[in-house]
């Protein structure tokens, strides 16, 4: 049984890179980066439904949800990294 985990990971990585780009540009408020990552994930989730044969959703609503959650996971990955590399203050 294959759950298309690679396609979900790909969405997370792409959303993470978009988030890093937003942060590096300095023109986007930090509070908006999770929203942007979720939006990028949503778009990629819908695209994945139609472009990837092993995508783990069979309809647009589930593809949208998978994409949004995958995009928001990028924010979580960033926070885990920040917490693990944080020095004692």
CSV table of C-alpha atoms in Angstrom, one decimal:
chain,number,residue,atom,x,y,z
A,1,UNK,CA,0.0,0.0,0.0
A,2,UNK,CA,1.5,3.3,-1.1
A,3,UNK,CA,0.3,6.5,0.4
A,4,UNK,CA,2.2,8.9,-2.0
A,5,UNK,CA,4.3,10.1,0.9
A,6,UNK,CA,7.0,11.4,-1.5
A,7,UNK,CA,4.6,13.8,-3.1
A,8,UNK,CA,3.5,15.1,0.3
A,9,UNK,CA,7.1,15.6,1.3
A,10,UNK,CA,7.8,17.4,-2.0
A,11,UNK,CA,5.0,19.9,-1.2
A,12,UNK,CA,6.5,20.4,2.3
A,13,UNK,CA,9.9,21.1,0.9
A,14,UNK,CA,8.7,23.5,-1.8
A,15,UNK,CA,6.6,25.4,0.7
A,16,UNK,CA,9.6,25.5,3.1
A,17,UNK,CA,11.7,27.0,0.3
A,18,UNK,CA,9.1,29.6,-0.5
A,19,UNK,CA,8.9,30.5,3.2
A,20,UNK,CA,12.7,30.9,3.4
A,21,UNK,CA,12.5,33.1,0.3
A,22,UNK,CA,9.8,35.3,1.9
A,23,UNK,CA,11.9,35.6,5.1
A,24,UNK,CA,15.1,36.4,3.2
A,25,UNK,CA,13.3,39.1,1.1
A,26,UNK,CA,12.5,41.0,4.2
A,27,UNK,CA,9.4,42.4,2.6
A,28,UNK,CA,7.0,39.9,4.1
A,29,UNK,CA,5.9,40.0,7.8
A,30,UNK,CA,6.8,36.9,9.8
A,31,UNK,CA,3.2,36.4,10.7
A,32,UNK,CA,2.2,36.0,7.1
A,33,UNK,CA,4.8,33.3,6.2
A,34,UNK,CA,2.7,30.3,7.6
A,35,UNK,CA,-0.3,31.6,5.6
A,36,UNK,CA,1.8,31.8,2.4
A,37,UNK,CA,3.2,28.3,3.0
A,38,UNK,CA,-0.3,27.0,3.5
A,39,UNK,CA,-1.5,28.8,0.3
A,40,UNK,CA,1.5,27.4,-1.7
A,41,UNK,CA,0.7,23.9,-0.3
A,42,UNK,CA,-3.0,24.3,-1.4
A,43,UNK,CA,-2.0,25.2,-4.9
A,44,UNK,CA,0.5,22.4,-5.1
A,45,UNK,CA,-2.0,19.9,-3.6
A,46,UNK,CA,-4.5,20.7,-6.4
A,47,UNK,CA,-1.8,20.5,-9.0
A,48,UNK,CA,-0.6,17.2,-7.5
A,49,UNK,CA,-4.1,15.7,-7.8
A,50,UNK,CA,-4.0,16.2,-11.6
A,51,UNK,CA,-0.3,15.8,-12.3
A,52,UNK,CA,0.9,13.0,-10.0
A,53,UNK,CA,-0.5,9.5,-10.4
A,54,UNK,CA,0.5,8.4,-6.8
A,55,UNK,CA,-1.0,11.5,-5.1
A,56,UNK,CA,-2.7,10.4,-1.8
A,57,UNK,CA,-6.0,12.2,-2.6
A,58,UNK,CA,-8.8,11.3,-5.1
A,59,UNK,CA,-10.8,14.5,-5.1
A,60,UNK,CA,-10.2,18.2,-5.0
A,61,UNK,CA,-11.2,18.8,-1.4
A,62,UNK,CA,-8.9,16.1,0.0
A,63,UNK,CA,-6.1,17.3,-2.3
A,64,UNK,CA,-6.6,20.8,-1.0
A,65,UNK,CA,-6.5,19.6,2.6
A,66,UNK,CA,-3.4,17.5,2.0
A,67,UNK,CA,-1.7,20.5,0.3
A,68,UNK,CA,-2.6,22.9,3.1
A,69,UNK,CA,-1.4,20.6,5.8
A,70,UNK,CA,1.8,19.8,3.9
A,71,UNK,CA,2.4,23.5,3.4
A,72,UNK,CA,1.8,24.3,7.1
A,73,UNK,CA,4.1,21.4,8.0
A,74,UNK,CA,6.9,23.4,6.5
A,75,UNK,CA,6.4,26.0,9.2
A,76,UNK,CA,6.5,23.3,11.8
A,77,UNK,CA,9.8,22.0,10.4
A,78,UNK,CA,11.2,25.4,10.6
A,79,UNK,CA,10.2,25.8,14.2
A,80,UNK,CA,11.7,22.4,15.2
A,81,UNK,CA,14.9,23.4,13.6
A,82,UNK,CA,14.9,26.8,15.4
A,83,UNK,CA,14.2,25.1,18.8
A,84,UNK,CA,16.9,22.5,18.3
A,85,UNK,CA,19.6,25.0,17.3
A,86,UNK,CA,18.6,27.6,19.9
A,87,UNK,CA,21.3,28.5,22.4
A,88,UNK,CA,20.5,29.1,26.0
A,89,UNK,CA,19.5,32.7,26.7
